[in-house]
């Protein structure tokens, strides 16, 4: 079985020290094979914030990581860096690859950089990116769980979050569903959710799910959602479904606790 820890919106610079320690304990207990960090690693894209995030990831001691930037990971006030070297500080801590790919016998995970130097909050996915992801998805093995990772969401559950939807999300959903995607992971809005995209877009050729993570570590929590992460469990010998768990930080217990666990059906 492959175990994936999905973290988003850590916003180092606003991290809560007890939550950082609790997430390290959870990772040690669950022993994930892969950590996915779906953007907004830092609060203001400062060198010290990236260094703290890198140190945190290293201390998890997980075999593999897949990291993409979020809009907060591009300098906001340093306009020279924003327009000429927007990912310079990111790259010093997490490397130059902005669209990493992870593959194993069980899973294929494809990262998509949805940030743009000319956008402050909103993200977008280009036609070239959609097509490149689709090409990679079509090369997947039949039993592999196929995951695409963006920062901004492709689906939201509240009307007030619609302005945060990824630009080009409908075209991306249809293209990636046709190519065989099972899950699209995201963050950005700090509200965890699991949504069947085939229910809201009934003409999709297969079942596909949007899995949103809350803010893993930051004090910038929503009034209706605290710190949380997702854990995904899947094995290719049982390809009909995957298990997605939501783990919320409980202040009184000073620990992450399992809140929900959903078996998501997939088409094989």
PDB file of C-alpha atoms in Angstrom:
ATOM      1  CA  UNK A   1       0.000   0.000   0.000  1.00  0.00           C
ATOM      2  CA  UNK A   2       1.109   3.554  -0.761  1.00  0.00           C
ATOM      3  CA  UNK A   3       0.421   6.203   1.886  1.00  0.00           C
ATOM      4  CA  UNK A   4       0.423   9.872   0.839  1.00  0.00           C
ATOM      5  CA  UNK A   5       0.397  12.812   3.244  1.00  0.00           C
ATOM      6  CA  UNK A   6      -1.185  15.840   1.573  1.00  0.00           C
ATOM      7  CA  UNK A   7      -0.182  19.161   3.159  1.00  0.00           C
ATOM      8  CA  UNK A   8      -1.178  22.594   1.892  1.00  0.00           C
ATOM      9  CA  UNK A   9      -0.904  26.256   2.853  1.00  0.00           C
ATOM     10  CA  UNK A  10       1.658  25.871   5.606  1.00  0.00           C
ATOM     11  CA  UNK A  11       2.365  29.626   5.367  1.00  0.00           C
ATOM     12  CA  UNK A  12       5.673  29.499   7.223  1.00  0.00           C
ATOM     13  CA  UNK A  13       6.052  32.844   8.924  1.00  0.00           C
ATOM     14  CA  UNK A  14       2.617  32.330  10.495  1.00  0.00           C
ATOM     15  CA  UNK A  15       3.061  28.711  11.585  1.00  0.00           C
ATOM     16  CA  UNK A  16       1.834  27.517  15.002  1.00  0.00           C
ATOM     17  CA  UNK A  17       4.706  25.770  16.796  1.00  0.00           C
ATOM     18  CA  UNK A  18       2.523  23.156  18.585  1.00  0.00           C
ATOM     19  CA  UNK A  19       0.845  22.243  15.285  1.00  0.00           C
ATOM     20  CA  UNK A  20       4.227  21.863  13.572  1.00  0.00           C
ATOM     21  CA  UNK A  21       5.315  19.435  16.288  1.00  0.00           C
ATOM     22  CA  UNK A  22       1.998  17.559  16.129  1.00  0.00           C
ATOM     23  CA  UNK A  23       2.255  17.131  12.361  1.00  0.00           C
ATOM     24  CA  UNK A  24       5.759  15.777  12.723  1.00  0.00           C
ATOM     25  CA  UNK A  25       4.403  13.208  15.195  1.00  0.00           C
ATOM     26  CA  UNK A  26       1.555  12.285  12.843  1.00  0.00           C
ATOM     27  CA  UNK A  27       3.982  11.772   9.980  1.00  0.00           C
ATOM     28  CA  UNK A  28       6.186   9.583  12.155  1.00  0.00           C
ATOM     29  CA  UNK A  29       3.189   7.480  13.208  1.00  0.00           C
ATOM     30  CA  UNK A  30       1.672   7.100   9.733  1.00  0.00           C
ATOM     31  CA  UNK A  31       4.998   6.672   7.869  1.00  0.00           C
ATOM     32  CA  UNK A  32       3.879   8.075   4.480  1.00  0.00           C
ATOM     33  CA  UNK A  33       5.732   7.092   1.342  1.00  0.00           C
ATOM     34  CA  UNK A  34       5.185  10.518  -0.186  1.00  0.00           C
ATOM     35  CA  UNK A  35       4.465  14.027   1.090  1.00  0.00           C
ATOM     36  CA  UNK A  36       2.645  16.381  -1.272  1.00  0.00           C
ATOM     37  CA  UNK A  37       2.862  20.087  -0.447  1.00  0.00           C
ATOM     38  CA  UNK A  38       0.375  21.909  -2.675  1.00  0.00           C
ATOM     39  CA  UNK A  39       1.593  25.483  -2.415  1.00  0.00           C
ATOM     40  CA  UNK A  40       1.612  28.539  -0.173  1.00  0.00           C
ATOM     41  CA  UNK A  41       4.585  27.127   1.635  1.00  0.00           C
ATOM     42  CA  UNK A  42       5.437  30.580   2.977  1.00  0.00           C
ATOM     43  CA  UNK A  43       3.570  33.711   3.989  1.00  0.00           C
ATOM     44  CA  UNK A  44       5.723  36.316   2.234  1.00  0.00           C
ATOM     45  CA  UNK A  45       8.239  34.302   0.198  1.00  0.00           C
ATOM     46  CA  UNK A  46      11.080  35.310   2.504  1.00  0.00           C
ATOM     47  CA  UNK A  47      14.352  33.395   2.490  1.00  0.00           C
ATOM     48  CA  UNK A  48      14.003  32.603   6.200  1.00  0.00           C
ATOM     49  CA  UNK A  49      10.473  31.268   5.665  1.00  0.00           C
ATOM     50  CA  UNK A  50      11.592  28.959   2.878  1.00  0.00           C
ATOM     51  CA  UNK A  51      14.485  27.755   5.024  1.00  0.00           C
ATOM     52  CA  UNK A  52      12.100  26.970   7.887  1.00  0.00           C
ATOM     53  CA  UNK A  53       9.833  25.067   5.495  1.00  0.00           C
ATOM     54  CA  UNK A  54      12.750  23.103   4.055  1.00  0.00           C
ATOM     55  CA  UNK A  55      13.910  22.203   7.548  1.00  0.00           C
ATOM     56  CA  UNK A  56      10.395  21.056   8.449  1.00  0.00           C
ATOM     57  CA  UNK A  57      10.147  18.812   5.374  1.00  0.00           C
ATOM     58  CA  UNK A  58      13.588  17.359   6.042  1.00  0.00           C
ATOM     59  CA  UNK A  59      12.653  16.518   9.631  1.00  0.00           C
ATOM     60  CA  UNK A  60       9.647  14.514   8.428  1.00  0.00           C
ATOM     61  CA  UNK A  61      12.151  12.005   6.988  1.00  0.00           C
ATOM     62  CA  UNK A  62       9.723  10.829   4.298  1.00  0.00           C
ATOM     63  CA  UNK A  63      11.181   8.888   1.341  1.00  0.00           C
ATOM     64  CA  UNK A  64       9.766  11.213  -1.328  1.00  0.00           C
ATOM     65  CA  UNK A  65       8.264  14.689  -1.589  1.00  0.00           C
ATOM     66  CA  UNK A  66       6.384  16.534  -4.311  1.00  0.00           C
ATOM     67  CA  UNK A  67       6.181  20.306  -3.869  1.00  0.00           C
ATOM     68  CA  UNK A  68       4.609  23.038  -6.004  1.00  0.00           C
ATOM     69  CA  UNK A  69       4.528  26.799  -5.356  1.00  0.00           C
ATOM     70  CA  UNK A  70       1.480  28.839  -4.382  1.00  0.00           C
ATOM     71  CA  UNK A  71       0.759  32.506  -4.927  1.00  0.00           C
ATOM     72  CA  UNK A  72       2.296  33.377  -1.538  1.00  0.00           C
ATOM     73  CA  UNK A  73       5.578  31.811  -2.654  1.00  0.00           C
ATOM     74  CA  UNK A  74       6.225  34.639  -5.126  1.00  0.00           C
ATOM     75  CA  UNK A  75       7.536  37.891  -3.566  1.00  0.00           C
ATOM     76  CA  UNK A  76       4.723  40.404  -3.181  1.00  0.00           C
ATOM     77  CA  UNK A  77       6.429  43.659  -2.202  1.00  0.00           C
ATOM     78  CA  UNK A  78       9.833  43.051  -3.810  1.00  0.00           C
ATOM     79  CA  UNK A  79       8.702  43.912  -7.331  1.00  0.00           C
ATOM     80  CA  UNK A  80      12.116  43.408  -8.941  1.00  0.00           C
ATOM     81  CA  UNK A  81      12.262  39.813  -7.682  1.00  0.00           C
ATOM     82  CA  UNK A  82       8.579  39.257  -8.454  1.00  0.00           C
ATOM     83  CA  UNK A  83       8.925  40.109 -12.128  1.00  0.00           C
ATOM     84  CA  UNK A  84      12.483  38.950 -12.891  1.00  0.00           C
ATOM     85  CA  UNK A  85      13.169  36.024 -10.520  1.00  0.00           C
ATOM     86  CA  UNK A  86       9.757  35.125  -9.035  1.00  0.00           C
ATOM     87  CA  UNK A  87      10.809  31.591  -8.049  1.00  0.00           C
ATOM     88  CA  UNK A  88      14.396  32.325  -7.054  1.00  0.00           C
ATOM     89  CA  UNK A  89      13.892  31.938  -3.314  1.00  0.00           C
ATOM     90  CA  UNK A  90      11.602  28.966  -3.809  1.00  0.00           C
ATOM     91  CA  UNK A  91      14.234  27.252  -5.968  1.00  0.00           C
ATOM     92  CA  UNK A  92      17.009  27.696  -3.406  1.00  0.00           C
ATOM     93  CA  UNK A  93      15.056  25.559  -0.952  1.00  0.00           C
ATOM     94  CA  UNK A  94      12.973  23.278  -3.170  1.00  0.00           C
ATOM     95  CA  UNK A  95      14.750  23.146  -6.521  1.00  0.00           C
ATOM     96  CA  UNK A  96      14.103  24.507  -9.983  1.00  0.00           C
ATOM     97  CA  UNK A  97      11.423  22.000 -10.957  1.00  0.00           C
ATOM     98  CA  UNK A  98       8.073  23.764 -10.629  1.00  0.00           C
ATOM     99  CA  UNK A  99       6.005  20.912 -12.056  1.00  0.00           C
ATOM    100  CA  UNK A 100       7.408  17.745 -10.477  1.00  0.00           C
ATOM    101  CA  UNK A 101       6.196  14.226 -11.209  1.00  0.00           C
ATOM    102  CA  UNK A 102       6.220  11.226  -8.880  1.00  0.00           C
ATOM    103  CA  UNK A 103       5.635   7.691 -10.072  1.00  0.00           C
ATOM    104  CA  UNK A 104       5.573   4.291  -8.403  1.00  0.00           C
ATOM    105  CA  UNK A 105       3.824   0.977  -9.155  1.00  0.00           C
ATOM    106  CA  UNK A 106       0.817   2.254  -7.193  1.00  0.00           C
ATOM    107  CA  UNK A 107       0.510   5.945  -8.098  1.00  0.00           C
ATOM    108  CA  UNK A 108       1.278   8.653 -10.621  1.00  0.00           C
ATOM    109  CA  UNK A 109       1.303  12.211  -9.240  1.00  0.00           C
ATOM    110  CA  UNK A 110       1.690  15.236 -11.515  1.00  0.00           C
ATOM    111  CA  UNK A 111       2.316  18.733 -10.145  1.00  0.00           C
ATOM    112  CA  UNK A 112       1.079  21.803 -12.033  1.00  0.00           C
ATOM    113  CA  UNK A 113       2.381  25.312 -11.407  1.00  0.00           C
ATOM    114  CA  UNK A 114      -0.772  27.454 -11.422  1.00  0.00           C
ATOM    115  CA  UNK A 115       0.874  30.638 -10.114  1.00  0.00           C
ATOM    116  CA  UNK A 116       1.672  33.615 -12.322  1.00  0.00           C
ATOM    117  CA  UNK A 117       3.953  36.558 -11.551  1.00  0.00           C
ATOM    118  CA  UNK A 118       1.289  38.953 -12.895  1.00  0.00           C
ATOM    119  CA  UNK A 119      -1.464  37.597 -10.625  1.00  0.00           C
ATOM    120  CA  UNK A 120      -1.548  38.252  -6.900  1.00  0.00           C
ATOM    121  CA  UNK A 121      -4.108  35.662  -5.774  1.00  0.00           C
ATOM    122  CA  UNK A 122      -5.782  33.943  -8.689  1.00  0.00           C
ATOM    123  CA  UNK A 123      -4.117  31.134 -10.575  1.00  0.00           C
ATOM    124  CA  UNK A 124      -4.492  29.787 -14.064  1.00  0.00           C
ATOM    125  CA  UNK A 125      -3.703  26.709 -16.104  1.00  0.00           C
ATOM    126  CA  UNK A 126      -2.724  27.128 -19.743  1.00  0.00           C
ATOM    127  CA  UNK A 127      -3.702  24.941 -22.658  1.00  0.00           C
ATOM    128  CA  UNK A 128      -0.107  23.741 -22.942  1.00  0.00           C
ATOM    129  CA  UNK A 129      -0.147  22.706 -19.291  1.00  0.00           C
ATOM    130  CA  UNK A 130      -3.483  20.921 -19.691  1.00  0.00           C
ATOM    131  CA  UNK A 131      -2.189  19.006 -22.685  1.00  0.00           C
ATOM    132  CA  UNK A 132       1.135  18.129 -21.063  1.00  0.00           C
ATOM    133  CA  UNK A 133      -0.622  16.710 -17.997  1.00  0.00           C
ATOM    134  CA  UNK A 134      -3.007  14.748 -20.227  1.00  0.00           C
ATOM    135  CA  UNK A 135      -0.093  13.220 -22.138  1.00  0.00           C
ATOM    136  CA  UNK A 136       1.483  12.067 -18.881  1.00  0.00           C
ATOM    137  CA  UNK A 137      -1.825  10.678 -17.627  1.00  0.00           C
ATOM    138  CA  UNK A 138      -2.315   8.590 -20.750  1.00  0.00           C
ATOM    139  CA  UNK A 139       1.043   6.923 -20.128  1.00  0.00           C
ATOM    140  CA  UNK A 140      -0.030   5.693 -16.678  1.00  0.00           C
ATOM    141  CA  UNK A 141      -0.373   2.022 -15.915  1.00  0.00           C
ATOM    142  CA  UNK A 142      -4.017   0.865 -15.640  1.00  0.00           C
ATOM    143  CA  UNK A 143      -3.841   0.140 -11.908  1.00  0.00           C
ATOM    144  CA  UNK A 144      -2.006   3.335 -10.958  1.00  0.00           C
ATOM    145  CA  UNK A 145      -3.953   5.933  -8.981  1.00  0.00           C
ATOM    146  CA  UNK A 146      -3.633   9.087 -11.109  1.00  0.00           C
ATOM    147  CA  UNK A 147      -3.373  12.352  -9.187  1.00  0.00           C
ATOM    148  CA  UNK A 148      -2.981  15.925 -10.432  1.00  0.00           C
ATOM    149  CA  UNK A 149      -1.899  18.621  -7.955  1.00  0.00           C
ATOM    150  CA  UNK A 150      -2.718  22.321  -8.350  1.00  0.00           C
ATOM    151  CA  UNK A 151      -2.614  25.123  -5.804  1.00  0.00           C
ATOM    152  CA  UNK A 152      -5.845  26.964  -6.574  1.00  0.00           C
ATOM    153  CA  UNK A 153      -8.989  24.811  -6.460  1.00  0.00           C
ATOM    154  CA  UNK A 154     -10.815  23.366  -9.442  1.00  0.00           C
ATOM    155  CA  UNK A 155     -13.999  23.067  -7.360  1.00  0.00           C
ATOM    156  CA  UNK A 156     -15.366  24.869  -4.303  1.00  0.00           C
ATOM    157  CA  UNK A 157     -18.315  24.120  -2.041  1.00  0.00           C
ATOM    158  CA  UNK A 158     -19.204  27.686  -0.990  1.00  0.00           C
ATOM    159  CA  UNK A 159     -20.364  30.540  -3.237  1.00  0.00           C
ATOM    160  CA  UNK A 160     -17.967  32.990  -1.576  1.00  0.00           C
ATOM    161  CA  UNK A 161     -15.005  30.876  -2.708  1.00  0.00           C
ATOM    162  CA  UNK A 162     -15.899  30.894  -6.394  1.00  0.00           C
ATOM    163  CA  UNK A 163     -13.651  33.891  -7.046  1.00  0.00           C
ATOM    164  CA  UNK A 164     -10.716  31.684  -6.047  1.00  0.00           C
ATOM    165  CA  UNK A 165     -11.379  29.016  -8.664  1.00  0.00           C
ATOM    166  CA  UNK A 166      -8.479  28.193 -10.936  1.00  0.00           C
ATOM    167  CA  UNK A 167      -8.831  29.995 -14.255  1.00  0.00           C
ATOM    168  CA  UNK A 168      -9.325  27.370 -16.940  1.00  0.00           C
ATOM    169  CA  UNK A 169     -10.534  24.807 -14.410  1.00  0.00           C
ATOM    170  CA  UNK A 170     -13.463  23.480 -16.458  1.00  0.00           C
ATOM    171  CA  UNK A 171     -11.318  22.804 -19.509  1.00  0.00           C
ATOM    172  CA  UNK A 172      -8.674  21.214 -17.277  1.00  0.00           C
ATOM    173  CA  UNK A 173     -11.206  18.943 -15.561  1.00  0.00           C
ATOM    174  CA  UNK A 174     -12.600  17.695 -18.864  1.00  0.00           C
ATOM    175  CA  UNK A 175      -9.184  17.206 -20.440  1.00  0.00           C
ATOM    176  CA  UNK A 176      -7.729  15.377 -17.447  1.00  0.00           C
ATOM    177  CA  UNK A 177     -10.814  13.214 -16.944  1.00  0.00           C
ATOM    178  CA  UNK A 178     -10.638  12.111 -20.568  1.00  0.00           C
ATOM    179  CA  UNK A 179      -6.964  11.251 -20.020  1.00  0.00           C
ATOM    180  CA  UNK A 180      -7.725   9.127 -16.936  1.00  0.00           C
ATOM    181  CA  UNK A 181      -7.213  11.293 -13.849  1.00  0.00           C
ATOM    182  CA  UNK A 182      -8.757  10.119 -10.577  1.00  0.00           C
ATOM    183  CA  UNK A 183      -8.042  12.948  -8.111  1.00  0.00           C
ATOM    184  CA  UNK A 184      -7.196  16.640  -8.335  1.00  0.00           C
ATOM    185  CA  UNK A 185      -5.624  17.877  -5.110  1.00  0.00           C
ATOM    186  CA  UNK A 186      -5.570  21.542  -4.137  1.00  0.00           C
ATOM    187  CA  UNK A 187      -5.473  24.113  -1.364  1.00  0.00           C
ATOM    188  CA  UNK A 188      -5.485  27.931  -1.342  1.00  0.00           C
ATOM    189  CA  UNK A 189      -8.869  28.546   0.339  1.00  0.00           C
ATOM    190  CA  UNK A 190      -8.012  26.861   3.669  1.00  0.00           C
ATOM    191  CA  UNK A 191     -11.200  24.771   3.601  1.00  0.00           C
ATOM    192  CA  UNK A 192     -10.925  20.992   3.340  1.00  0.00           C
ATOM    193  CA  UNK A 193     -13.450  19.130   1.204  1.00  0.00           C
ATOM    194  CA  UNK A 194     -13.975  16.112  -1.039  1.00  0.00           C
ATOM    195  CA  UNK A 195     -16.222  16.641  -4.054  1.00  0.00           C
ATOM    196  CA  UNK A 196     -17.294  14.272  -6.868  1.00  0.00           C
ATOM    197  CA  UNK A 197     -16.589  16.257 -10.011  1.00  0.00           C
ATOM    198  CA  UNK A 198     -18.624  13.774 -12.042  1.00  0.00           C
ATOM    199  CA  UNK A 199     -21.687  14.899 -10.076  1.00  0.00           C
ATOM    200  CA  UNK A 200     -21.277  18.608 -10.808  1.00  0.00           C
ATOM    201  CA  UNK A 201     -20.096  17.952 -14.391  1.00  0.00           C
ATOM    202  CA  UNK A 202     -22.224  14.951 -15.374  1.00  0.00           C
ATOM    203  CA  UNK A 203     -20.761  14.514 -18.867  1.00  0.00           C
ATOM    204  CA  UNK A 204     -17.318  13.549 -17.589  1.00  0.00           C
ATOM    205  CA  UNK A 205     -16.146  10.231 -19.067  1.00  0.00           C
ATOM    206  CA  UNK A 206     -15.080   8.837 -15.691  1.00  0.00           C
ATOM    207  CA  UNK A 207     -15.426   9.385 -11.979  1.00  0.00           C
ATOM    208  CA  UNK A 208     -13.036  12.047 -10.719  1.00  0.00           C
ATOM    209  CA  UNK A 209     -12.742  13.775  -7.362  1.00  0.00           C
ATOM    210  CA  UNK A 210     -11.536  17.172  -6.140  1.00  0.00           C
ATOM    211  CA  UNK A 211      -9.737  16.827  -2.798  1.00  0.00           C
ATOM    212  CA  UNK A 212      -9.019  20.081  -0.992  1.00  0.00           C
ATOM    213  CA  UNK A 213      -6.741  20.451   2.025  1.00  0.00           C
ATOM    214  CA  UNK A 214      -7.055  23.091   4.725  1.00  0.00           C
ATOM    215  CA  UNK A 215      -4.131  25.031   6.105  1.00  0.00           C
ATOM    216  CA  UNK A 216      -1.767  22.544   7.689  1.00  0.00           C
ATOM    217  CA  UNK A 217       0.130  24.763  10.119  1.00  0.00           C
ATOM    218  CA  UNK A 218      -0.854  28.416   9.900  1.00  0.00           C
ATOM    219  CA  UNK A 219      -2.684  30.648  12.341  1.00  0.00           C
ATOM    220  CA  UNK A 220      -4.596  31.914   9.266  1.00  0.00           C
ATOM    221  CA  UNK A 221      -7.435  29.459   9.803  1.00  0.00           C
ATOM    222  CA  UNK A 222     -11.046  29.984   8.726  1.00  0.00           C
ATOM    223  CA  UNK A 223     -13.744  30.340  11.368  1.00  0.00           C
ATOM    224  CA  UNK A 224     -15.308  27.093  10.140  1.00  0.00           C
ATOM    225  CA  UNK A 225     -12.105  25.096   9.586  1.00  0.00           C
ATOM    226  CA  UNK A 226      -8.981  24.688  11.686  1.00  0.00           C
ATOM    227  CA  UNK A 227      -5.616  23.174  10.823  1.00  0.00           C
ATOM    228  CA  UNK A 228      -5.926  19.954   8.856  1.00  0.00           C
ATOM    229  CA  UNK A 229      -4.175  17.606   6.429  1.00  0.00           C
ATOM    230  CA  UNK A 230      -5.210  14.690   4.234  1.00  0.00           C
ATOM    231  CA  UNK A 231      -3.885  11.149   4.096  1.00  0.00           C
ATOM    232  CA  UNK A 232      -4.511   9.074   0.961  1.00  0.00           C
ATOM    233  CA  UNK A 233      -4.156   5.286   1.000  1.00  0.00           C
ATOM    234  CA  UNK A 234      -4.108   3.153  -2.125  1.00  0.00           C
ATOM    235  CA  UNK A 235      -2.811  -0.137  -3.402  1.00  0.00           C
ATOM    236  CA  UNK A 236      -2.777  -1.271  -7.014  1.00  0.00           C
ATOM    237  CA  UNK A 237      -3.962  -4.764  -6.049  1.00  0.00           C
ATOM    238  CA  UNK A 238      -7.305  -3.166  -5.093  1.00  0.00           C
ATOM    239  CA  UNK A 239      -7.714  -0.560  -7.837  1.00  0.00           C
ATOM    240  CA  UNK A 240     -11.467  -0.036  -7.502  1.00  0.00           C
ATOM    241  CA  UNK A 241     -11.119   2.610  -4.802  1.00  0.00           C
ATOM    242  CA  UNK A 242      -8.791   4.742  -2.703  1.00  0.00           C
ATOM    243  CA  UNK A 243      -9.211   5.929   0.862  1.00  0.00           C
ATOM    244  CA  UNK A 244      -8.979   9.642   1.671  1.00  0.00           C
ATOM    245  CA  UNK A 245      -8.734  10.598   5.337  1.00  0.00           C
ATOM    246  CA  UNK A 246      -9.012  14.069   6.828  1.00  0.00           C
ATOM    247  CA  UNK A 247      -6.973  14.680   9.982  1.00  0.00           C
ATOM    248  CA  UNK A 248      -7.752  17.810  12.043  1.00  0.00           C
ATOM    249  CA  UNK A 249      -5.579  19.338  14.726  1.00  0.00           C
ATOM    250  CA  UNK A 250      -7.295  19.202  18.134  1.00  0.00           C
ATOM    251  CA  UNK A 251      -6.029  21.934  20.440  1.00  0.00           C
ATOM    252  CA  UNK A 252      -6.995  20.195  23.673  1.00  0.00           C
ATOM    253  CA  UNK A 253      -5.320  16.948  22.684  1.00  0.00           C
ATOM    254  CA  UNK A 254      -2.396  18.768  21.002  1.00  0.00           C
ATOM    255  CA  UNK A 255      -2.552  16.191  18.216  1.00  0.00           C
ATOM    256  CA  UNK A 256      -3.996  15.535  14.797  1.00  0.00           C
ATOM    257  CA  UNK A 257      -7.088  13.339  15.006  1.00  0.00           C
ATOM    258  CA  UNK A 258      -8.861  11.390  12.268  1.00  0.00           C
ATOM    259  CA  UNK A 259     -12.060  13.278  11.415  1.00  0.00           C
ATOM    260  CA  UNK A 260     -13.423  11.608   8.277  1.00  0.00           C
ATOM    261  CA  UNK A 261     -12.488   8.701   6.026  1.00  0.00           C
ATOM    262  CA  UNK A 262     -14.073   8.286   2.592  1.00  0.00           C
ATOM    263  CA  UNK A 263     -13.671   5.442   0.126  1.00  0.00           C
ATOM    264  CA  UNK A 264     -13.584   7.045  -3.316  1.00  0.00           C
ATOM    265  CA  UNK A 265     -14.560   4.808  -6.208  1.00  0.00           C
ATOM    266  CA  UNK A 266     -12.417   4.933  -9.328  1.00  0.00           C
ATOM    267  CA  UNK A 267     -12.949   3.597 -12.823  1.00  0.00           C
ATOM    268  CA  UNK A 268     -10.455   0.936 -13.808  1.00  0.00           C
TER     269      UNK A 268
END
